[in-house]
Structures are given as structure tokens and as C-alpha cells.
Amino acid sequence: MNTNDQIREAFAELAARAPVPDRVAAGIAGRSRAIRQRRLLLGAGGAVAAAAALGVPALFLWPGTPSTVDELLSPVRWRGYPMPFTPSWLPDGFNITQRRVTTGRPGPQRREWHLNPLHLHPRVQLELKLGGPSPWPSASTVDINGTPGWVSHSKYSASCSWQPFEGIEMRVSVAGEPDEPDTDRGAQFAETVVRIARSTGVGHVEYLRPTMSFGWLPGQVPLRLAFERHDRPDGSGEMASAFISGESRRVIFAGVFDRLDDSIRLEEAQKTTLRGRPAWYVPPDPQTETQGPGTFVVELADGRWLFAATDPAEGGPVVTKDDLSRIVETCRLD
Amino acid sequence: MPRGKHSSDVTFDEYLSHRLAALLRYATVVTCDPHLAEDVVQEVLARAQLRWQKISRLDMPEAYLKRMVLNEFLSWRRRRSAMHVPLAREPDAPDPAEAISSRDALLRQIAMLPPQQRAVLALGFYEGMTDAEIATFLDCSESTVRSHRSRALSTLRMVQEVGR
């Protein structure tokens, strides 16, 4: 058999692995709707168009309708982790600054948008949590696309939670400048969070593909792993984080960023070599840090900076300087 | 295409019921990745559905769709230059024979070819197109088609010889 015949046979074999037509056909109508919606958003005037252009990520739709939390949150091989219930409306001018997904198994997710990424406020935050709804006692009820929701507000913030899917609670919150004197924008913010919540849908998905992950971690306690993407003018990059399982406390983290955080002062650090690259060990500052082992920083060949540090917590793992060095050496980068 | 119907009479749903499987096989061959093929075909057909009236009036709507599939795939390649190309069978479907392993090895090599070279091979060896047809399809000259194929075959032969 010559190469040409072998190639024909190989292609025939590959064609036999084609996806099932029924499943593909089932997803086409949904995608058409999404494409129509994208066109409408881009074509519309005012706040919706601005939101679509500036802050709201492109939407995708599933091939089918997920029926379990596992199906809803499991990664798609080449796209990454789905982040469902993406809003198709945000107030004017908000840009996405952070996305976080739990990796390895279904878990919490978080996204943040800022009007000015260099300022903490105003901020829109969208969280996905596993479990049933947990509204504030003082919250009032609203309808979110046929599902009960709960909205509450203070002078400078508002939040709305609802259960759009069995086993999932979504919460969107808006926070303004807390130091604005004599203002009460709570009612306005409450309208905003409800509008954002109503603009989400189960099929409104964006994907986050982890581009870095831990290779080795100390194994004393179970940890929940997460991947984050940060998009900020003062430094964009990716982070792998380990949380105390079931808690929101990040205890170990490693990141690759295009800029080094201003707070890390290499001139006072000890020079070393990690991953075959110039590296620095920044000892813990007794004035500002707890009992952590400090920070390691590596200058990568592509000009980015890899760093790793810990945030010790009660019940969390004890991480030594050697452990942290091993974490840096074994981090997997795409 | 259903017999006895001109393409412009065929509704989008009729087209899907008759030709979707073939389009998916084509996309799988072009992309070398069934998962990516599914996504590419779905995206292309979702767009095509919105202007099906125009597409169905073309002389060869299927050729148009196949070109959309190829363009979508190539744009994916451009967007994700370091894309993972999974070709291994699923773990619960072991290779029934040694021959399949060697075909998989060949497919892996094909998957690593530059996308234009791979497209030329797929259109020629799977779709049975002539050089002239491929050139029209890819909007390039016949000599470019020959050049792509020659380089692709040379790479594959070289890899096979090294592997022996």
C-alpha cells in the first residue's frame, strides 16, 4: 500500500469518528438565536450596545441543554470551563477585570467588571455558587425570568440572588463608592442588579480555559483549586489558586502576569534560580505579612513574571519556603 | 440533496436531514478533531440558517457550506495557534487492530501539518477534488495546490521513513 492509499484510508477512518448529526442539529437553533441576539446587541443604540461592545463577553450556546450541575460546569475539551449565566446587559462602560472558575470538579465561579479597573469601585460582581438560594432576611422578592429572586440594597450597594438551575445559586451585586457623602443610590443599584440578572440565561455562556495549574501542592488538607484570568491596565495575567475546601479563603496562589506588582521589591530580594531562569526570593515582611514563607518571583523567558505566595489560614496547609520553591518549579504553564 | 428537488426548493431542515452527516464527516476530516468539527459545523450552520434563502439559491450550496466550514476552521487556527489536536480514541474504545494504530499515527502526523496543506490533502484524498477544483475552493492557484500537496506528502513520507 502506498502513502496515497494510506492517507485515503486514514481519512475514511477519521470520517467514521464524526459527531452524531442529531446532537449537532439540536444545537443549531440555539446558536442561530445567539447570533441574532449578538447582531441585535451590536446594532442597538445606547446602553445595551455599549455594554455589548465594552464589557460583556461573546456568548456561546451549548449543543444541547444541560440537565445536571456536572453537565453545566464540566470543561469542554478545547474551550475550557463554561461560565454560564453570562449577562447580556451591563451598565455603560463596565469592563471585565476578573474571571475565576473552580477547576477539577464543579465549584464556585466569579466574575467582576469595573468602570475604572484601577479603582475598586464601582464594581459589578457575578457569583455562581453550588447549592440552594440563601437570600438576605431583609430581601424583597422579584421575578428573574420566571424564577423567584431576592434583591436587597444598602446606600452604596445592592445584590440580587436567584436559583436559575437546580443546585446553582447566582448572585449579582453592584457596589458604588462607599465614601460618597450624603448619597443613597441603593434603589438605583437595586434596579441595576435586577436588570443584569434578567439579562442572563442558562445558554449564555463564556468559557475560561486554564493556561496554568499547580503541579505539586502540600497534601495535608483538601484544597479547592481555581483558575483566574485578570484583565487590568496595571497588569494582566493568569493565576492558579488553592482554597481551603468549602471556604473562600485563598491559601496558596501562583500567577503569571505581564507586569510585576509594585509591592514586590526585587532590589531587596535574594537572587536565586528557579525553572532555569533568574528568580528572587522575597522574605516575608514582618510588618505586613503573617507567618507565610514569603514570595518567589521568576522572570520568564517571554518577559512575563511568575510569582507564588501563600496566605496562611487556620485549618490551611503549612507551607514552608522549600514547599513554595517546589510549587514554583512544578507549576504548569501553557 | 433530496431527489427531484432543485436546491432552491430545499428547506434548511431538509438539507440538514439529508446532508448534515456528510458535512460533519467532511469537517472531521478537515479539522482532524471530531469535537472541533461539531462546533465548527454548528457555528457555520447557525449562520447559514439565517441566510438560507440566499444560500439555497446558489448552484452548489453544499460547496458553499464546505467552504464556510473550512474558513471557520482556518480562522479558529488563526485564533488559537497552539490548539490541541486530540486524535486518540476514547479510552473505552480500544484499537481493534494494529492497522488502526498505524492509521492513528498517520492521522496524528496529518493533524500536525499546516492547515492549508492539510486542507489540500482532505479535499483531494477525501473529497476527490481535482487540483483545479481545490484551487477554486481555496482561492489560490493550481501550482499553490500542488506545492501544498507536495510538501505535505514529503513530510508524511519522511515521518513514516523515520518511524520504520
GROMACS .gro file of C-alpha atoms in nm:
model
  498
    1MET     CA    1   0.000   0.000   0.000
    2ASN     CA    2   0.145   0.339  -0.095
    3THR     CA    3   0.121   0.661   0.102
    4ASN     CA    4  -0.173   0.790  -0.103
    5ASP     CA    5  -0.379   0.481  -0.023
    6GLN     CA    6  -0.282   0.504   0.341
    7ILE     CA    7  -0.394   0.867   0.353
    8ARG     CA    8  -0.730   0.776   0.191
    9GLU     CA    9  -0.781   0.500   0.446
   10ALA     CA   10  -0.680   0.727   0.732
   11PHE     CA   11  -0.928   0.995   0.622
   12ALA     CA   12  -1.204   0.735   0.589
   13GLU     CA   13  -1.127   0.616   0.940
   14LEU     CA   14  -1.132   0.973   1.068
   15ALA     CA   15  -1.464   1.045   0.892
   16ALA     CA   16  -1.614   0.748   1.075
   17ARG     CA   17  -1.545   0.930   1.401
   18ALA     CA   18  -1.763   1.226   1.301
   19PRO     CA   19  -2.007   1.353   1.566
   20VAL     CA   20  -2.366   1.235   1.579
   21PRO     CA   21  -2.582   1.454   1.348
   22ASP     CA   22  -2.884   1.463   1.581
   23ARG     CA   23  -2.686   1.624   1.861
   24VAL     CA   24  -2.538   1.884   1.627
   25ALA     CA   25  -2.876   1.962   1.471
   26ALA     CA   26  -3.028   2.012   1.814
   27GLY     CA   27  -2.785   2.292   1.892
   28ILE     CA   28  -2.817   2.487   1.568
   29ALA     CA   29  -3.142   2.666   1.651
   30GLY     CA   30  -2.999   2.788   1.981
   31ARG     CA   31  -2.687   2.917   1.813
   32SER     CA   32  -2.889   3.096   1.550
   33ARG     CA   33  -3.078   3.272   1.827
   34ALA     CA   34  -2.749   3.371   1.988
   35ILE     CA   35  -2.615   3.506   1.659
   36ARG     CA   36  -2.935   3.706   1.605
   37GLN     CA   37  -2.905   3.838   1.959
   38ARG     CA   38  -2.542   3.937   1.908
   39ARG     CA   39  -2.638   4.122   1.591
   40LEU     CA   40  -2.920   4.298   1.769
   41LEU     CA   41  -2.694   4.398   2.056
   42LEU     CA   42  -2.429   4.531   1.827
   43GLY     CA   43  -2.684   4.712   1.616
   44ALA     CA   44  -2.876   4.871   1.901
   45GLY     CA   45  -2.807   5.214   2.042
   46GLY     CA   46  -2.750   5.332   2.396
   47ALA     CA   47  -2.652   5.136   2.697
   48VAL     CA   48  -2.709   4.789   2.559
   49ALA     CA   49  -2.480   4.842   2.263
   50ALA     CA   50  -2.216   4.998   2.482
   51ALA     CA   51  -2.233   4.708   2.721
   52ALA     CA   52  -2.202   4.459   2.442
   53ALA     CA   53  -1.903   4.636   2.298
   54LEU     CA   54  -1.721   4.712   2.618
   55GLY     CA   55  -1.793   4.476   2.895
   56VAL     CA   56  -1.995   4.174   2.802
   57PRO     CA   57  -1.807   3.877   2.662
   58ALA     CA   58  -1.914   3.693   2.349
   59LEU     CA   59  -2.189   3.445   2.415
   60PHE     CA   60  -2.194   3.083   2.314
   61LEU     CA   61  -2.468   2.827   2.341
   62TRP     CA   62  -2.445   2.465   2.437
   63PRO     CA   63  -2.502   2.196   2.176
   64GLY     CA   64  -2.778   2.063   2.400
   65THR     CA   65  -2.949   2.164   2.722
   66PRO     CA   66  -2.757   2.064   3.035
   67SER     CA   67  -2.965   1.878   3.288
   68THR     CA   68  -2.722   1.844   3.579
   69VAL     CA   69  -2.473   2.070   3.754
   70ASP     CA   70  -2.194   1.843   3.629
   71GLU     CA   71  -2.304   1.892   3.269
   72LEU     CA   72  -2.346   2.264   3.327
   73LEU     CA   73  -1.997   2.322   3.468
   74SER     CA   74  -1.778   2.048   3.321
   75PRO     CA   75  -1.498   2.170   3.094
   76VAL     CA   76  -1.523   2.144   2.719
   77ARG     CA   77  -1.203   1.995   2.589
   78TRP     CA   78  -1.059   2.277   2.383
   79ARG     CA   79  -1.266   2.568   2.514
   80GLY     CA   80  -1.218   2.532   2.885
   81TYR     CA   81  -1.463   2.576   3.170
   82PRO     CA   82  -1.808   2.707   3.086
   83MET     CA   83  -1.923   3.013   3.277
   84PRO     CA   84  -2.299   3.001   3.233
   85PHE     CA   85  -2.548   3.279   3.303
   86THR     CA   86  -2.334   3.545   3.140
   87PRO     CA   87  -2.523   3.876   3.137
   88SER     CA   88  -2.608   4.025   2.801
   89TRP     CA   89  -2.657   4.368   2.959
   90LEU     CA   90  -2.437   4.573   3.188
   91PRO     CA   91  -2.436   4.942   3.271
   92ASP     CA   92  -2.241   5.160   3.029
   93GLY     CA   93  -1.866   5.145   3.034
   94PHE     CA   94  -1.803   4.845   3.259
   95ASN     CA   95  -1.513   4.623   3.152
   96ILE     CA   96  -1.450   4.272   3.272
   97THR     CA   97  -1.150   4.258   3.503
   98GLN     CA   98  -1.159   3.914   3.658
   99ARG     CA   99  -1.292   3.566   3.585
  100ARG     CA  100  -1.247   3.273   3.819
  101VAL     CA  101  -1.352   2.911   3.780
  102THR     CA  102  -1.311   2.613   4.009
  103THR     CA  103  -1.104   2.353   3.829
  104GLY     CA  104  -1.112   1.976   3.851
  105ARG     CA  105  -1.471   1.948   3.971
  106PRO     CA  106  -1.779   2.171   3.965
  107GLY     CA  107  -1.749   2.459   4.208
  108PRO     CA  108  -1.797   2.830   4.260
  109GLN     CA  109  -1.725   3.086   3.990
  110ARG     CA  110  -1.686   3.459   3.998
  111ARG     CA  111  -1.667   3.744   3.752
  112GLU     CA  112  -1.606   4.113   3.811
  113TRP     CA  113  -1.647   4.422   3.598
  114HIS     CA  114  -1.518   4.768   3.680
  115LEU     CA  115  -1.589   5.109   3.541
  116ASN     CA  116  -1.229   5.205   3.609
  117PRO     CA  117  -1.016   4.895   3.658
  118LEU     CA  118  -0.768   5.092   3.868
  119HIS     CA  119  -1.036   5.165   4.129
  120LEU     CA  120  -1.208   4.909   4.347
  121HIS     CA  121  -1.546   5.081   4.299
  122PRO     CA  122  -1.783   5.100   4.126
  123ARG     CA  123  -1.790   4.727   4.064
  124VAL     CA  124  -2.028   4.465   3.931
  125GLN     CA  125  -1.974   4.115   4.062
  126LEU     CA  126  -2.142   3.797   3.947
  127GLU     CA  127  -2.101   3.483   4.155
  128LEU     CA  128  -2.209   3.127   4.093
  129LYS     CA  129  -2.236   2.904   4.397
  130LEU     CA  130  -2.339   2.544   4.440
  131GLY     CA  131  -2.649   2.486   4.647
  132GLY     CA  132  -2.988   2.640   4.705
  133PRO     CA  133  -3.078   3.007   4.738
  134SER     CA  134  -2.965   3.189   5.052
  135PRO     CA  135  -3.134   3.531   5.043
  136TRP     CA  136  -3.074   3.802   5.299
  137PRO     CA  137  -3.351   3.805   5.562
  138SER     CA  138  -3.447   4.160   5.466
  139ALA     CA  139  -3.452   4.095   5.091
  140SER     CA  140  -3.760   4.158   4.881
  141THR     CA  141  -3.871   3.914   4.613
  142VAL     CA  142  -3.853   3.979   4.239
  143ASP     CA  143  -3.912   3.772   3.928
  144ILE     CA  144  -3.599   3.670   3.735
  145ASN     CA  145  -3.712   3.516   3.407
  146GLY     CA  146  -3.983   3.311   3.577
  147THR     CA  147  -3.770   3.218   3.878
  148PRO     CA  148  -3.803   3.381   4.220
  149GLY     CA  149  -3.521   3.614   4.308
  150TRP     CA  150  -3.432   3.821   4.610
  151VAL     CA  151  -3.298   4.173   4.600
  152SER     CA  152  -3.159   4.386   4.878
  153HIS     CA  153  -2.967   4.710   4.894
  154SER     CA  154  -2.782   4.950   5.119
  155LYS     CA  155  -2.686   5.312   5.047
  156TYR     CA  156  -2.393   5.215   4.828
  157SER     CA  157  -2.461   4.861   4.710
  158ALA     CA  158  -2.727   4.616   4.600
  159SER     CA  159  -2.741   4.246   4.531
  160CYS     CA  160  -2.981   4.007   4.370
  161SER     CA  161  -2.973   3.629   4.406
  162TRP     CA  162  -3.178   3.366   4.233
  163GLN     CA  163  -3.168   2.998   4.151
  164PRO     CA  164  -3.174   2.965   3.775
  165PHE     CA  165  -3.081   2.597   3.777
  166GLU     CA  166  -3.132   2.317   4.028
  167GLY     CA  167  -2.829   2.316   4.258
  168ILE     CA  168  -2.698   2.657   4.145
  169GLU     CA  169  -2.736   2.994   4.311
  170MET     CA  170  -2.642   3.307   4.119
  171ARG     CA  171  -2.577   3.638   4.288
  172VAL     CA  172  -2.511   3.967   4.115
  173SER     CA  173  -2.402   4.265   4.318
  174VAL     CA  174  -2.322   4.624   4.240
  175ALA     CA  175  -2.110   4.837   4.471
  176GLY     CA  176  -2.057   5.211   4.440
  177GLU     CA  177  -1.809   5.441   4.607
  178PRO     CA  178  -1.864   5.386   4.979
  179ASP     CA  179  -1.723   5.726   5.069
  180GLU     CA  180  -1.961   5.938   4.862
  181PRO     CA  181  -2.114   6.167   5.123
  182ASP     CA  182  -2.488   6.215   5.159
  183THR     CA  183  -2.584   5.991   4.871
  184ASP     CA  184  -2.817   5.695   4.862
  185ARG     CA  185  -2.800   5.513   4.533
  186GLY     CA  186  -2.922   5.182   4.677
  187ALA     CA  187  -3.259   5.187   4.500
  188GLN     CA  188  -3.096   5.269   4.167
  189PHE     CA  189  -2.840   4.992   4.219
  190ALA     CA  190  -3.122   4.750   4.304
  191GLU     CA  191  -3.284   4.821   3.966
  192THR     CA  192  -2.947   4.765   3.801
  193VAL     CA  193  -2.881   4.425   3.961
  194VAL     CA  194  -3.228   4.302   3.869
  195ARG     CA  195  -3.179   4.414   3.510
  196ILE     CA  196  -2.841   4.238   3.493
  197ALA     CA  197  -2.989   3.923   3.645
  198ARG     CA  198  -3.275   3.921   3.394
  199SER     CA  199  -3.029   3.954   3.106
  200THR     CA  200  -2.867   3.619   3.188
  201GLY     CA  201  -2.977   3.280   3.060
  202VAL     CA  202  -2.864   2.924   3.102
  203GLY     CA  203  -2.735   2.918   2.745
  204HIS     CA  204  -2.547   3.245   2.777
  205VAL     CA  205  -2.201   3.104   2.829
  206GLU     CA  206  -1.847   3.222   2.805
  207TYR     CA  207  -1.552   2.991   2.850
  208LEU     CA  208  -1.236   3.020   3.055
  209ARG     CA  209  -0.950   2.794   2.950
  210PRO     CA  210  -0.692   2.741   3.225
  211THR     CA  211  -0.347   2.825   3.097
  212MET     CA  212  -0.165   2.744   3.418
  213SER     CA  213  -0.210   2.499   3.704
  214PHE     CA  214  -0.031   2.363   4.006
  215GLY     CA  215   0.190   2.060   3.955
  216TRP     CA  216   0.259   1.986   4.321
  217LEU     CA  217   0.089   2.108   4.638
  218PRO     CA  218   0.138   2.011   5.000
  219GLY     CA  219  -0.114   1.741   5.071
  220GLN     CA  220  -0.201   1.794   5.438
  221VAL     CA  221  -0.550   1.929   5.379
  222PRO     CA  222  -0.801   1.903   5.093
  223LEU     CA  223  -0.791   2.213   4.878
  224ARG     CA  224  -1.028   2.351   4.619
  225LEU     CA  225  -0.839   2.461   4.308
  226ALA     CA  226  -0.928   2.756   4.091
  227PHE     CA  227  -0.802   2.935   3.784
  228GLU     CA  228  -0.837   3.309   3.733
  229ARG     CA  229  -0.790   3.545   3.448
  230HIS     CA  230  -0.722   3.911   3.527
  231ASP     CA  231  -0.752   4.188   3.271
  232ARG     CA  232  -0.632   4.515   3.412
  233PRO     CA  233  -0.431   4.802   3.269
  234ASP     CA  234  -0.186   4.775   3.559
  235GLY     CA  235  -0.118   4.406   3.497
  236SER     CA  236  -0.298   4.125   3.320
  237GLY     CA  237  -0.239   3.759   3.363
  238GLU     CA  238  -0.350   3.425   3.497
  239MET     CA  239  -0.349   3.275   3.843
  240ALA     CA  240  -0.383   2.930   3.989
  241SER     CA  241  -0.516   2.934   4.342
  242ALA     CA  242  -0.582   2.683   4.617
  243PHE     CA  243  -0.863   2.750   4.861
  244ILE     CA  244  -0.942   2.577   5.185
  245SER     CA  245  -1.209   2.338   5.072
  246GLY     CA  246  -1.556   2.481   5.121
  247GLU     CA  247  -1.414   2.819   5.222
  248SER     CA  248  -1.349   3.126   5.019
  249ARG     CA  249  -1.004   3.175   5.172
  250ARG     CA  250  -0.721   3.155   4.920
  251VAL     CA  251  -0.423   2.995   5.092
  252ILE     CA  252  -0.174   2.929   4.810
  253PHE     CA  253  -0.152   3.115   4.482
  254ALA     CA  254   0.075   3.139   4.182
  255GLY     CA  255   0.035   3.377   3.893
  256VAL     CA  256   0.185   3.474   3.561
  257PHE     CA  257   0.145   3.842   3.486
  258ASP     CA  258   0.276   4.079   3.224
  259ARG     CA  259   0.389   4.319   3.497
  260LEU     CA  260   0.530   4.270   3.841
  261ASP     CA  261   0.319   4.405   4.122
  262ASP     CA  262   0.458   4.730   4.262
  263SER     CA  263   0.452   4.585   4.612
  264ILE     CA  264   0.722   4.327   4.522
  265ARG     CA  265   1.060   4.495   4.557
  266LEU     CA  266   1.323   4.283   4.387
  267GLU     CA  267   1.612   4.508   4.488
  268GLU     CA  268   1.567   4.389   4.843
  269ALA     CA  269   1.521   4.025   4.747
  270GLN     CA  270   1.763   3.732   4.742
  271LYS     CA  271   1.866   3.627   4.391
  272THR     CA  272   1.830   3.261   4.304
  273THR     CA  273   1.743   3.036   4.008
  274LEU     CA  274   1.413   2.857   3.954
  275ARG     CA  275   1.284   2.678   3.646
  276GLY     CA  276   1.627   2.751   3.498
  277ARG     CA  277   1.550   3.124   3.499
  278PRO     CA  278   1.656   3.422   3.709
  279ALA     CA  279   1.447   3.425   4.025
  280TRP     CA  280   1.416   3.612   4.350
  281TYR     CA  281   1.310   3.518   4.697
  282VAL     CA  282   1.130   3.795   4.883
  283PRO     CA  283   1.125   3.714   5.257
  284PRO     CA  284   0.805   3.785   5.448
  285ASP     CA  285   0.770   4.139   5.572
  286PRO     CA  286   0.709   4.117   5.946
  287GLN     CA  287   0.519   4.449   5.932
  288THR     CA  288   0.258   4.340   5.681
  289GLU     CA  289   0.259   3.963   5.644
  290THR     CA  290   0.158   3.675   5.864
  291GLN     CA  291   0.365   3.362   5.912
  292GLY     CA  292   0.393   3.285   5.537
  293PRO     CA  293   0.719   3.174   5.379
  294GLY     CA  294   0.744   3.486   5.161
  295THR     CA  295   0.724   3.516   4.785
  296PHE     CA  296   0.915   3.366   4.495
  297VAL     CA  297   0.937   3.556   4.167
  298VAL     CA  298   1.070   3.421   3.837
  299GLU     CA  299   1.142   3.623   3.524
  300LEU     CA  300   1.013   3.402   3.243
  301ALA     CA  301   1.174   3.384   2.901
  302ASP     CA  302   0.877   3.557   2.736
  303GLY     CA  303   0.911   3.862   2.962
  304ARG     CA  304   0.626   3.774   3.194
  305TRP     CA  305   0.663   3.725   3.568
  306LEU     CA  306   0.575   3.413   3.761
  307PHE     CA  307   0.521   3.453   4.131
  308ALA     CA  308   0.396   3.232   4.411
  309ALA     CA  309   0.298   3.312   4.767
  310THR     CA  310   0.072   3.195   5.044
  311ASP     CA  311  -0.187   3.342   5.273
  312PRO     CA  312  -0.173   3.122   5.583
  313ALA     CA  313  -0.506   3.047   5.744
  314GLU     CA  314  -0.627   2.847   6.037
  315GLY     CA  315  -0.705   2.498   5.914
  316GLY     CA  316  -0.498   2.551   5.600
  317PRO     CA  317  -0.177   2.378   5.499
  318VAL     CA  318   0.157   2.478   5.649
  319VAL     CA  319   0.375   2.581   5.357
  320THR     CA  320   0.750   2.613   5.404
  321LYS     CA  321   0.993   2.808   5.188
  322ASP     CA  322   1.108   2.479   5.030
  323ASP     CA  323   0.746   2.387   4.961
  324LEU     CA  324   0.688   2.719   4.789
  325SER     CA  325   1.000   2.673   4.580
  326ARG     CA  326   0.873   2.329   4.475
  327ILE     CA  327   0.534   2.477   4.386
  328VAL     CA  328   0.708   2.727   4.156
  329GLU     CA  329   0.925   2.458   3.996
  330THR     CA  330   0.628   2.233   3.922
  331CYS     CA  331   0.372   2.491   3.806
  332ARG     CA  332   0.241   2.401   3.461
  333LEU     CA  333   0.227   2.689   3.214
  334ASP     CA  334   0.071   2.671   2.867
  335MET     CA  335  -2.995   1.683  -0.179
  336PRO     CA  336  -3.342   1.519  -0.196
  337ARG     CA  337  -3.408   1.376  -0.542
  338GLY     CA  338  -3.634   1.569  -0.775
  339LYS     CA  339  -3.585   1.898  -0.598
  340HIS     CA  340  -3.386   2.196  -0.713
  341SER     CA  341  -3.159   2.322  -0.439
  342SER     CA  342  -3.359   2.643  -0.400
  343ASP     CA  343  -3.666   2.435  -0.306
  344VAL     CA  344  -3.487   2.258  -0.026
  345THR     CA  345  -3.562   2.394   0.318
  346PHE     CA  346  -3.288   2.423   0.576
  347ASP     CA  347  -3.432   2.135   0.777
  348GLU     CA  348  -3.448   1.913   0.470
  349TYR     CA  349  -3.089   1.994   0.395
  350LEU     CA  350  -2.987   1.900   0.748
  351SER     CA  351  -3.172   1.571   0.743
  352HIS     CA  352  -3.003   1.468   0.416
  353ARG     CA  353  -2.659   1.622   0.430
  354LEU     CA  354  -2.563   1.702   0.791
  355ALA     CA  355  -2.390   1.368   0.848
  356ALA     CA  356  -2.179   1.416   0.533
  357LEU     CA  357  -2.093   1.771   0.632
  358LEU     CA  358  -1.983   1.650   0.975
  359ARG     CA  359  -1.764   1.380   0.820
  360TYR     CA  360  -1.608   1.642   0.596
  361ALA     CA  361  -1.550   1.877   0.890
  362THR     CA  362  -1.399   1.596   1.096
  363VAL     CA  363  -1.154   1.517   0.819
  364VAL     CA  364  -1.061   1.881   0.767
  365THR     CA  365  -1.018   1.961   1.137
  366CYS     CA  366  -0.884   1.619   1.246
  367ASP     CA  367  -1.088   1.669   1.563
  368PRO     CA  368  -1.450   1.549   1.600
  369HIS     CA  369  -1.516   1.792   1.887
  370LEU     CA  370  -1.392   2.089   1.693
  371ALA     CA  371  -1.580   1.963   1.386
  372GLU     CA  372  -1.903   1.963   1.582
  373ASP     CA  373  -1.851   2.318   1.696
  374VAL     CA  374  -1.740   2.447   1.359
  375VAL     CA  375  -2.035   2.287   1.177
  376GLN     CA  376  -2.280   2.412   1.434
  377GLU     CA  377  -2.147   2.766   1.408
  378VAL     CA  378  -2.146   2.758   1.029
  379LEU     CA  379  -2.498   2.615   1.001
  380ALA     CA  380  -2.632   2.859   1.258
  381ARG     CA  381  -2.505   3.142   1.039
  382ALA     CA  382  -2.621   2.969   0.723
  383GLN     CA  383  -2.971   2.923   0.862
  384LEU     CA  384  -3.010   3.298   0.892
  385ARG     CA  385  -2.948   3.342   0.518
  386TRP     CA  386  -3.060   3.007   0.389
  387GLN     CA  387  -3.282   3.158   0.121
  388LYS     CA  388  -2.976   3.309  -0.047
  389ILE     CA  389  -2.753   3.007   0.004
  390SER     CA  390  -3.011   2.761  -0.126
  391ARG     CA  391  -3.036   2.958  -0.450
  392LEU     CA  392  -2.665   2.904  -0.524
  393ASP     CA  393  -2.568   2.646  -0.784
  394MET     CA  394  -2.380   2.441  -0.529
  395PRO     CA  395  -2.495   2.529  -0.178
  396GLU     CA  396  -2.306   2.238  -0.030
  397ALA     CA  397  -1.979   2.357  -0.176
  398TYR     CA  398  -2.052   2.698  -0.026
  399LEU     CA  399  -2.113   2.543   0.316
  400LYS     CA  400  -1.799   2.335   0.293
  401ARG     CA  401  -1.605   2.647   0.217
  402MET     CA  402  -1.764   2.815   0.518
  403VAL     CA  403  -1.656   2.517   0.729
  404LEU     CA  404  -1.300   2.541   0.601
  405ASN     CA  405  -1.286   2.917   0.655
  406GLU     CA  406  -1.426   2.882   1.006
  407PHE     CA  407  -1.169   2.614   1.084
  408LEU     CA  408  -0.883   2.820   0.944
  409SER     CA  409  -0.999   3.120   1.144
  410TRP     CA  410  -1.002   2.900   1.453
  411ARG     CA  411  -0.646   2.804   1.377
  412ARG     CA  412  -0.558   3.167   1.347
  413ARG     CA  413  -0.727   3.249   1.677
  414ARG     CA  414  -0.567   2.959   1.862
  415SER     CA  415  -0.229   2.894   1.714
  416ALA     CA  416  -0.131   2.638   1.976
  417MET     CA  417  -0.451   2.441   1.955
  418HIS     CA  418  -0.454   2.092   2.096
  419VAL     CA  419  -0.544   1.836   1.832
  420PRO     CA  420  -0.679   1.528   2.008
  421LEU     CA  421  -0.696   1.225   1.785
  422ALA     CA  422  -0.669   0.936   2.024
  423ARG     CA  423  -0.975   0.716   2.052
  424GLU     CA  424  -1.179   0.732   2.366
  425PRO     CA  425  -1.036   0.516   2.646
  426ASP     CA  426  -1.337   0.283   2.638
  427ALA     CA  427  -1.290   0.214   2.269
  428PRO     CA  428  -0.961   0.028   2.236
  429ASP     CA  429  -0.799  -0.018   1.898
  430PRO     CA  430  -0.927  -0.339   1.745
  431ALA     CA  431  -0.622  -0.399   1.531
  432GLU     CA  432  -0.266  -0.293   1.477
  433ALA     CA  433  -0.366  -0.139   1.145
  434ILE     CA  434  -0.580   0.116   1.325
  435SER     CA  435  -0.286   0.216   1.542
  436SER     CA  436  -0.077   0.287   1.237
  437ARG     CA  437  -0.366   0.482   1.082
  438ASP     CA  438  -0.394   0.682   1.403
  439ALA     CA  439  -0.022   0.750   1.386
  440LEU     CA  440  -0.063   0.872   1.029
  441LEU     CA  441  -0.361   1.085   1.128
  442ARG     CA  442  -0.159   1.243   1.406
  443GLN     CA  443   0.103   1.337   1.150
  444ILE     CA  444  -0.164   1.476   0.919
  445ALA     CA  445  -0.309   1.673   1.210
  446MET     CA  446   0.029   1.835   1.265
  447LEU     CA  447   0.057   1.958   0.908
  448PRO     CA  448   0.000   2.329   0.843
  449PRO     CA  449  -0.376   2.381   0.797
  450GLN     CA  450  -0.356   2.477   0.428
  451GLN     CA  451  -0.154   2.164   0.348
  452ARG     CA  452  -0.398   1.952   0.545
  453ALA     CA  453  -0.693   2.110   0.366
  454VAL     CA  454  -0.539   2.029   0.029
  455LEU     CA  455  -0.496   1.664   0.132
  456ALA     CA  456  -0.851   1.641   0.270
  457LEU     CA  457  -1.007   1.798  -0.037
  458GLY     CA  458  -0.806   1.579  -0.273
  459PHE     CA  459  -0.798   1.245  -0.095
  460TYR     CA  460  -1.130   1.258   0.089
  461GLU     CA  461  -1.347   1.482  -0.127
  462GLY     CA  462  -1.190   1.361  -0.453
  463MET     CA  463  -1.149   1.711  -0.592
  464THR     CA  464  -0.915   1.789  -0.880
  465ASP     CA  465  -0.634   2.040  -0.841
  466ALA     CA  466  -0.839   2.295  -1.034
  467GLU     CA  467  -1.138   2.243  -0.804
  468ILE     CA  468  -0.922   2.271  -0.494
  469ALA     CA  469  -0.763   2.587  -0.629
  470THR     CA  470  -1.107   2.742  -0.681
  471PHE     CA  471  -1.217   2.624  -0.340
  472LEU     CA  472  -0.914   2.766  -0.161
  473ASP     CA  473  -0.896   3.073  -0.381
  474CYS     CA  474  -0.538   3.006  -0.485
  475SER     CA  475  -0.355   2.888  -0.796
  476GLU     CA  476  -0.322   2.526  -0.904
  477SER     CA  477   0.053   2.549  -0.861
  478THR     CA  478  -0.001   2.652  -0.500
  479VAL     CA  479  -0.224   2.347  -0.454
  480ARG     CA  480   0.046   2.122  -0.599
  481SER     CA  481   0.307   2.285  -0.382
  482HIS     CA  482   0.100   2.236  -0.064
  483ARG     CA  483   0.036   1.871  -0.151
  484SER     CA  484   0.395   1.802  -0.242
  485ARG     CA  485   0.519   1.946   0.086
  486ALA     CA  486   0.256   1.761   0.286
  487LEU     CA  487   0.333   1.426   0.124
  488SER     CA  488   0.701   1.480   0.160
  489THR     CA  489   0.657   1.548   0.534
  490LEU     CA  490   0.439   1.242   0.580
  491ARG     CA  491   0.677   1.014   0.389
  492MET     CA  492   0.972   1.149   0.582
  493VAL     CA  493   0.797   1.087   0.913
  494GLN     CA  494   0.697   0.737   0.807
  495GLU     CA  495   1.051   0.652   0.700
  496VAL     CA  496   1.190   0.778   1.028
  497GLY     CA  497   0.931   0.571   1.214
  498ARG     CA  498   1.025   0.246   1.038
   0.00000   0.00000   0.00000
